[in-house]
XYZ file of C-alpha atoms in Angstrom:
430
model
C 174.043 22.704 -10.477
C 174.611 26.342 -9.504
C 171.422 28.390 -9.406
C 172.230 31.882 -10.629
C 168.708 33.281 -10.553
C 165.300 32.479 -9.210
C 162.561 30.584 -10.937
C 160.247 32.516 -13.218
C 156.690 31.775 -12.131
C 153.640 32.908 -14.025
C 150.077 31.820 -13.467
C 147.261 31.129 -15.864
C 144.416 33.502 -15.024
C 141.976 30.612 -14.718
C 138.638 31.922 -13.503
C 135.614 29.769 -14.276
C 131.975 30.132 -13.295
C 131.099 28.351 -10.075
C 128.294 28.492 -7.507
C 125.804 29.811 -10.032
C 127.889 32.764 -11.211
C 128.017 33.533 -14.919
C 129.343 36.390 -17.034
C 132.663 38.172 -17.449
C 133.514 37.728 -13.721
C 135.809 40.741 -13.856
C 135.965 41.149 -10.073
C 136.945 37.484 -9.749
C 139.717 37.884 -12.336
C 141.028 40.929 -10.497
C 140.934 39.137 -7.141
C 142.803 36.184 -8.655
C 145.530 38.473 -10.031
C 145.801 40.330 -6.729
C 146.312 37.038 -4.943
C 149.111 36.136 -7.374
C 150.634 39.584 -6.772
C 150.640 39.043 -3.006
C 152.627 35.852 -3.690
C 155.098 37.959 -5.768
C 154.615 35.924 -8.926
C 156.247 37.296 -12.046
C 153.068 37.558 -14.075
C 149.568 36.354 -14.768
C 148.836 35.075 -18.242
C 145.732 34.705 -20.379
C 145.471 32.540 -23.486
C 143.166 33.385 -26.387
C 141.245 31.494 -29.058
C 139.809 33.094 -32.173
C 137.180 30.394 -32.651
C 134.050 29.323 -30.785
C 135.273 26.104 -29.149
C 132.431 24.036 -27.578
C 134.716 22.005 -25.305
C 136.350 25.178 -24.004
C 132.941 26.739 -23.410
C 131.932 23.713 -21.353
C 135.117 23.930 -19.298
C 134.598 27.645 -18.608
C 131.216 26.926 -16.963
C 129.462 30.141 -17.921
C 132.466 32.479 -17.876
C 132.577 34.880 -20.828
C 135.889 34.599 -22.666
C 136.863 38.250 -23.046
C 139.613 39.495 -25.326
C 142.603 39.052 -22.971
C 144.043 42.505 -23.695
C 140.825 44.203 -22.582
C 140.736 41.990 -19.492
C 144.354 42.822 -18.657
C 143.549 46.536 -18.903
C 140.977 46.045 -16.144
C 143.404 43.991 -14.044
C 146.143 46.595 -14.553
C 144.107 49.268 -12.796
C 143.717 47.106 -9.671
C 147.288 45.796 -9.361
C 150.635 47.533 -8.954
C 153.571 45.236 -9.685
C 152.644 41.868 -11.155
C 153.295 41.376 -14.877
C 150.381 40.995 -17.303
C 150.933 38.740 -20.316
C 148.290 38.907 -23.026
C 147.949 36.803 -26.169
C 147.706 38.180 -29.719
C 147.866 36.198 -32.956
C 150.234 37.345 -35.687
C 148.285 35.362 -38.278
C 145.158 37.499 -38.088
C 146.083 40.803 -36.412
C 147.876 43.611 -38.315
C 151.215 44.621 -36.764
C 150.267 48.296 -36.427
C 147.242 47.323 -34.356
C 149.322 44.912 -32.262
C 151.974 47.571 -31.624
C 149.374 50.157 -30.627
C 147.325 47.850 -28.387
C 150.356 46.526 -26.529
C 151.961 49.919 -26.079
C 148.643 51.346 -24.844
C 148.372 48.511 -22.341
C 151.975 49.091 -21.290
C 151.182 52.720 -20.454
C 148.015 51.736 -18.575
C 149.987 49.202 -16.502
C 153.165 51.320 -16.162
C 155.429 48.880 -17.960
C 154.065 45.511 -16.822
C 152.898 44.017 -20.129
C 154.183 40.951 -21.959
C 153.118 39.644 -25.371
C 152.429 35.946 -25.880
C 152.969 35.557 -29.624
C 150.827 32.869 -31.229
C 150.383 31.922 -34.870
C 147.015 30.189 -34.303
C 146.393 26.620 -35.437
C 142.910 27.306 -36.762
C 140.362 30.064 -37.254
C 141.218 31.217 -40.769
C 137.568 30.858 -41.752
C 136.720 33.679 -39.351
C 138.886 36.144 -41.264
C 138.733 35.175 -44.940
C 137.943 32.375 -47.361
C 141.603 31.375 -47.462
C 142.642 28.021 -45.959
C 144.819 27.896 -42.842
C 148.454 28.510 -43.877
C 151.127 25.906 -43.177
C 153.103 26.083 -39.945
C 156.154 27.292 -41.882
C 154.222 30.137 -43.498
C 152.579 31.146 -40.226
C 155.931 31.405 -38.477
C 157.491 33.299 -41.391
C 154.638 35.792 -41.095
C 155.070 35.885 -37.304
C 158.771 36.686 -37.634
C 158.079 39.565 -40.010
C 155.142 40.796 -37.932
C 157.157 40.780 -34.705
C 159.994 42.667 -36.362
C 157.574 45.301 -37.661
C 155.925 45.675 -34.252
C 159.314 46.320 -32.631
C 160.239 48.838 -35.323
C 156.962 50.647 -34.741
C 157.605 50.815 -31.006
C 160.976 52.425 -31.623
C 159.589 54.760 -34.292
C 158.006 56.877 -31.553
C 160.523 57.100 -28.662
C 159.405 58.121 -25.194
C 161.895 61.017 -25.197
C 159.405 63.136 -27.161
C 157.450 63.522 -23.902
C 160.140 65.849 -22.542
C 160.482 67.912 -25.740
C 158.036 70.502 -24.360
C 156.177 70.685 -27.655
C 159.314 71.368 -29.741
C 157.955 70.556 -33.206
C 161.346 70.275 -34.900
C 162.660 67.870 -32.286
C 159.503 65.789 -32.498
C 159.831 65.544 -36.291
C 163.451 64.531 -35.840
C 162.655 61.734 -33.386
C 159.349 60.347 -34.682
C 160.151 58.727 -38.027
C 158.380 56.378 -40.478
C 159.725 52.838 -40.683
C 158.973 52.373 -44.421
C 158.687 48.583 -44.129
C 158.313 46.581 -47.342
C 158.181 42.830 -46.737
C 156.674 39.579 -47.942
C 153.532 39.921 -45.812
C 153.380 43.567 -44.742
C 153.850 47.016 -46.247
C 153.760 49.593 -43.463
C 154.903 53.190 -43.389
C 154.552 54.148 -39.707
C 155.410 55.711 -37.342
C 153.322 54.524 -34.397
C 150.940 57.147 -33.021
C 151.917 56.816 -29.350
C 155.301 56.716 -27.661
C 157.128 53.695 -26.357
C 156.891 53.330 -22.584
C 160.171 54.163 -20.764
C 160.290 50.639 -19.302
C 161.746 49.517 -22.652
C 160.736 46.821 -25.094
C 157.800 44.702 -24.056
C 158.982 41.146 -23.165
C 158.084 38.548 -25.764
C 156.758 35.061 -25.072
C 155.933 32.382 -27.613
C 153.643 29.372 -27.371
C 154.487 26.323 -29.475
C 157.380 23.893 -29.602
C 157.480 22.432 -33.103
C 160.847 22.671 -34.871
C 159.905 25.927 -36.577
C 158.361 27.200 -33.337
C 161.557 26.506 -31.422
C 163.609 28.311 -34.047
C 161.313 31.319 -33.822
C 161.464 31.367 -30.013
C 165.257 31.019 -29.922
C 165.576 33.919 -32.346
C 162.944 36.339 -31.047
C 161.423 35.475 -27.654
C 162.496 36.015 -24.069
C 160.652 32.854 -23.015
C 158.677 29.993 -24.514
C 155.523 28.403 -23.144
C 155.721 24.717 -24.029
C 154.259 21.336 -23.202
C 156.943 19.174 -21.577
C 155.174 16.306 -19.768
C 158.408 14.555 -18.771
C 161.841 15.596 -17.566
C 163.504 14.110 -20.640
C 161.341 16.165 -22.985
C 162.087 19.310 -20.960
C 165.856 18.758 -20.897
C 165.994 18.081 -24.635
C 163.896 21.140 -25.488
C 165.750 23.510 -23.182
C 169.158 22.381 -24.453
C 167.978 22.722 -28.040
C 166.567 26.219 -27.458
C 169.737 27.412 -25.758
C 171.926 26.023 -28.551
C 169.770 27.628 -31.232
C 169.913 30.958 -29.381
C 173.725 30.815 -29.430
C 173.697 29.992 -33.144
C 171.751 33.180 -33.943
C 174.046 35.354 -31.854
C 172.122 35.475 -28.583
C 173.155 34.261 -25.140
C 171.853 30.866 -24.076
C 170.242 32.597 -21.100
C 168.254 34.903 -23.395
C 165.600 32.215 -23.886
C 163.819 30.589 -20.929
C 161.698 27.457 -20.997
C 158.445 27.799 -19.041
C 156.317 24.645 -19.237
C 152.777 24.526 -17.954
C 152.577 22.988 -14.463
C 149.094 21.514 -14.089
C 148.860 20.958 -10.346
C 146.626 19.049 -7.962
C 147.652 19.584 -4.337
C 146.231 17.924 -1.240
C 147.202 17.173 2.351
C 148.094 13.665 1.171
C 149.082 12.188 -2.161
C 145.895 10.133 -2.170
C 143.755 13.246 -1.765
C 145.572 14.988 -4.623
C 145.231 11.923 -6.854
C 141.499 11.880 -6.214
C 141.348 15.559 -7.229
C 142.968 14.636 -10.542
C 140.609 11.707 -11.063
C 137.539 13.811 -10.435
C 138.798 16.564 -12.751
C 138.844 14.089 -15.650
C 135.957 11.804 -14.685
C 133.672 13.465 -17.242
C 135.796 12.215 -20.150
C 134.024 9.190 -21.616
C 135.874 6.410 -23.399
C 134.486 7.577 -26.742
C 135.695 11.106 -26.123
C 139.174 9.782 -25.369
C 139.115 7.765 -28.608
C 138.146 10.910 -30.523
C 140.870 12.948 -28.830
C 143.558 10.468 -29.884
C 142.150 10.332 -33.401
C 142.124 14.123 -33.725
C 145.714 14.361 -32.496
C 147.486 11.818 -34.700
C 144.712 10.248 -36.795
C 145.026 6.936 -34.945
C 141.853 4.913 -34.359
C 142.298 2.202 -31.681
C 138.641 1.289 -31.165
C 139.217 -2.156 -32.680
C 141.761 -2.974 -29.970
C 141.008 -4.230 -26.472
C 141.922 -1.855 -23.655
C 144.692 -4.221 -22.540
C 146.200 -4.474 -26.044
C 149.450 -2.656 -26.770
C 149.703 0.303 -29.128
C 152.907 -0.370 -31.071
C 155.152 1.811 -33.223
C 154.076 0.110 -36.445
C 150.491 1.297 -35.838
C 151.481 4.947 -36.065
C 150.258 6.864 -39.137
C 152.759 8.696 -41.314
C 154.543 11.554 -39.587
C 154.094 13.675 -42.727
C 150.322 13.819 -42.431
C 148.570 17.129 -41.755
C 147.774 17.554 -38.056
C 146.048 20.264 -36.054
C 149.001 20.781 -33.708
C 152.402 19.381 -34.641
C 153.751 20.039 -31.141
C 150.966 18.058 -29.495
C 151.108 15.278 -32.101
C 154.866 14.862 -31.644
C 154.427 14.429 -27.887
C 151.867 11.654 -28.368
C 153.981 9.937 -31.036
C 157.085 10.121 -28.850
C 155.249 8.561 -25.915
C 154.042 5.650 -28.067
C 157.496 5.113 -29.600
C 159.211 5.092 -26.202
C 156.647 3.056 -24.255
C 154.310 1.093 -26.576
C 151.571 1.449 -23.929
C 148.289 -0.395 -23.622
C 145.233 1.301 -25.047
C 143.953 2.015 -21.520
C 147.217 3.652 -20.450
C 147.459 5.716 -23.637
C 143.896 6.987 -23.329
C 144.629 8.117 -19.753
C 147.759 10.068 -20.689
C 147.694 13.874 -20.213
C 148.937 14.230 -23.808
C 145.631 12.685 -24.904
C 143.066 13.820 -22.335
C 144.625 17.185 -21.545
C 147.049 19.641 -23.047
C 150.230 17.670 -22.381
C 151.405 19.933 -19.586
C 153.681 18.727 -16.826
C 151.283 17.251 -14.273
C 152.118 17.654 -10.587
C 150.088 15.602 -8.098
C 150.774 15.372 -4.381
C 151.366 17.264 -1.158
C 152.977 20.725 -1.187
C 156.299 19.071 -0.383
C 155.871 16.642 -3.291
C 155.194 19.532 -5.684
C 158.198 21.528 -4.476
C 160.468 18.491 -4.775
C 159.282 17.908 -8.347
C 159.849 21.538 -9.314
C 163.318 21.614 -7.737
C 164.339 18.344 -9.399
C 163.263 19.531 -12.842
C 165.043 22.866 -12.277
C 168.280 21.316 -11.062
C 168.317 18.848 -13.963
C 167.900 21.665 -16.483
C 164.379 20.763 -17.598
C 162.881 24.211 -16.959
C 163.673 27.818 -16.044
C 160.323 28.339 -14.362
C 156.735 27.436 -15.128
C 153.217 28.613 -15.797
C 151.103 27.468 -12.868
C 147.795 26.011 -14.064
C 145.392 25.332 -11.196
C 143.691 21.958 -11.200
C 141.156 20.519 -8.820
C 139.111 22.334 -6.158
C 139.901 25.630 -4.424
C 141.912 23.817 -1.758
C 144.573 22.909 -4.326
C 145.110 26.557 -5.232
C 145.069 27.569 -1.566
C 147.894 25.125 -0.829
C 149.886 26.391 -3.805
C 149.851 29.931 -2.436
C 150.082 29.119 1.273
C 152.676 26.319 1.113
C 154.362 25.772 -2.248
C 155.466 29.358 -2.915
C 156.785 29.945 0.653
C 158.749 26.664 0.427
C 160.372 27.813 -2.821
C 161.236 31.133 -1.158
C 162.804 29.291 1.793
C 164.971 27.311 -0.619
C 166.208 30.513 -2.227
C 164.560 29.688 -5.547
C 161.993 32.470 -5.565
C 161.718 36.058 -4.385
C 160.224 37.117 -1.072
C 159.585 40.650 -2.382
C 159.515 42.382 -5.758
C 162.694 44.274 -6.603
C 161.058 46.367 -9.317
C 157.696 47.297 -10.726
C 157.961 46.311 -14.411
C 157.825 42.924 -16.102
C 161.299 43.494 -17.542
C 162.690 43.934 -14.038
C 160.918 40.799 -12.792
C 162.470 38.787 -15.631
C 165.936 40.227 -15.048
C 166.037 42.009 -18.393
C 167.821 45.322 -18.862
C 165.743 48.180 -17.489
C 165.729 51.699 -18.888
C 165.630 54.757 -16.661
C 162.380 56.645 -16.220
C 162.072 59.806 -18.305
C 162.022 62.061 -15.253
C 165.061 60.551 -13.532
């Protein structure tokens, strides 16, 4: 398979309290991002949750979960080239506010911002008395919201900065959008200009059928859970075909699965890292996780008993995350595993990311194989295990990918659009 461009590699800005440290840990976040910048990664990424999640709090070990856009503003001031992808929900945030926050952050970072568009799977009770909308309604709202945000960006073009205060020219260029839609009624224009780097790159998290359609239509890349090569190949092919059907190029949408890595000097050492990372999960907690995902209770079965297809609940039932539920259902349908095997699966005990365990060479071989087989266009690196695992990722894995010609040795530009190979506008003073 010919490789026309390098891998896209982002990294989850995973900073958790250790060694007695608690709080926002801003310096630690900045240091983490600077380390990723030294490695020439495309971007760092921060997820967001609009609910107080006890399990997430426990995992964060005393780290304060700041609004990611505020955190990225701090990181932007201490970095120069790496992209900064923040997360904002279209279900609960007005498009004018989204447009203004992102464009402000793009000016602070000099064109390095990306927007991870999420529709949120829960949290409605924190914003109103209304129940959580269906997935279809959330994505319909997301599509309209994203379109409005882009209109608002273009309603205030950067060219007004060189108008030297010419009021008539400014009035001519800065125009209301007069949007009247199903969910939003917005006049505009935006009250700050679009950065000369161009449109902010769009990412989308979620891989249900409606999520895929949204990503293929709107996004530059999709963050998705693809725990196996087969799942990745199917999803990537589907996304590319859907992009063509809506008039885009197949290459306009990139699949970036999470790569949850555990790296050691030997495979056995890396495997032990993975075991220790999940040792706190009791059997009862694993039962509850499976039940919450697909409403399947297997407590009455012995651990060596098989979980068969006929045990699966109806696919039409309401679930918290359709993407996650579909992955678990697919695994059961294809494998009919024992209870013990099922309860140890990453789809059940984790977030269903692609898990990479082994030496640096093992990890590189896995990445290259998935890339060559068309199962990914890049990945979001999610550190697992102790500090040594992350050290080996930076010191060994990235240089090996550079040696193979699959990743850059140096940045060629200073904006996220340039890192992703998107069209780049000229600066206003050029």
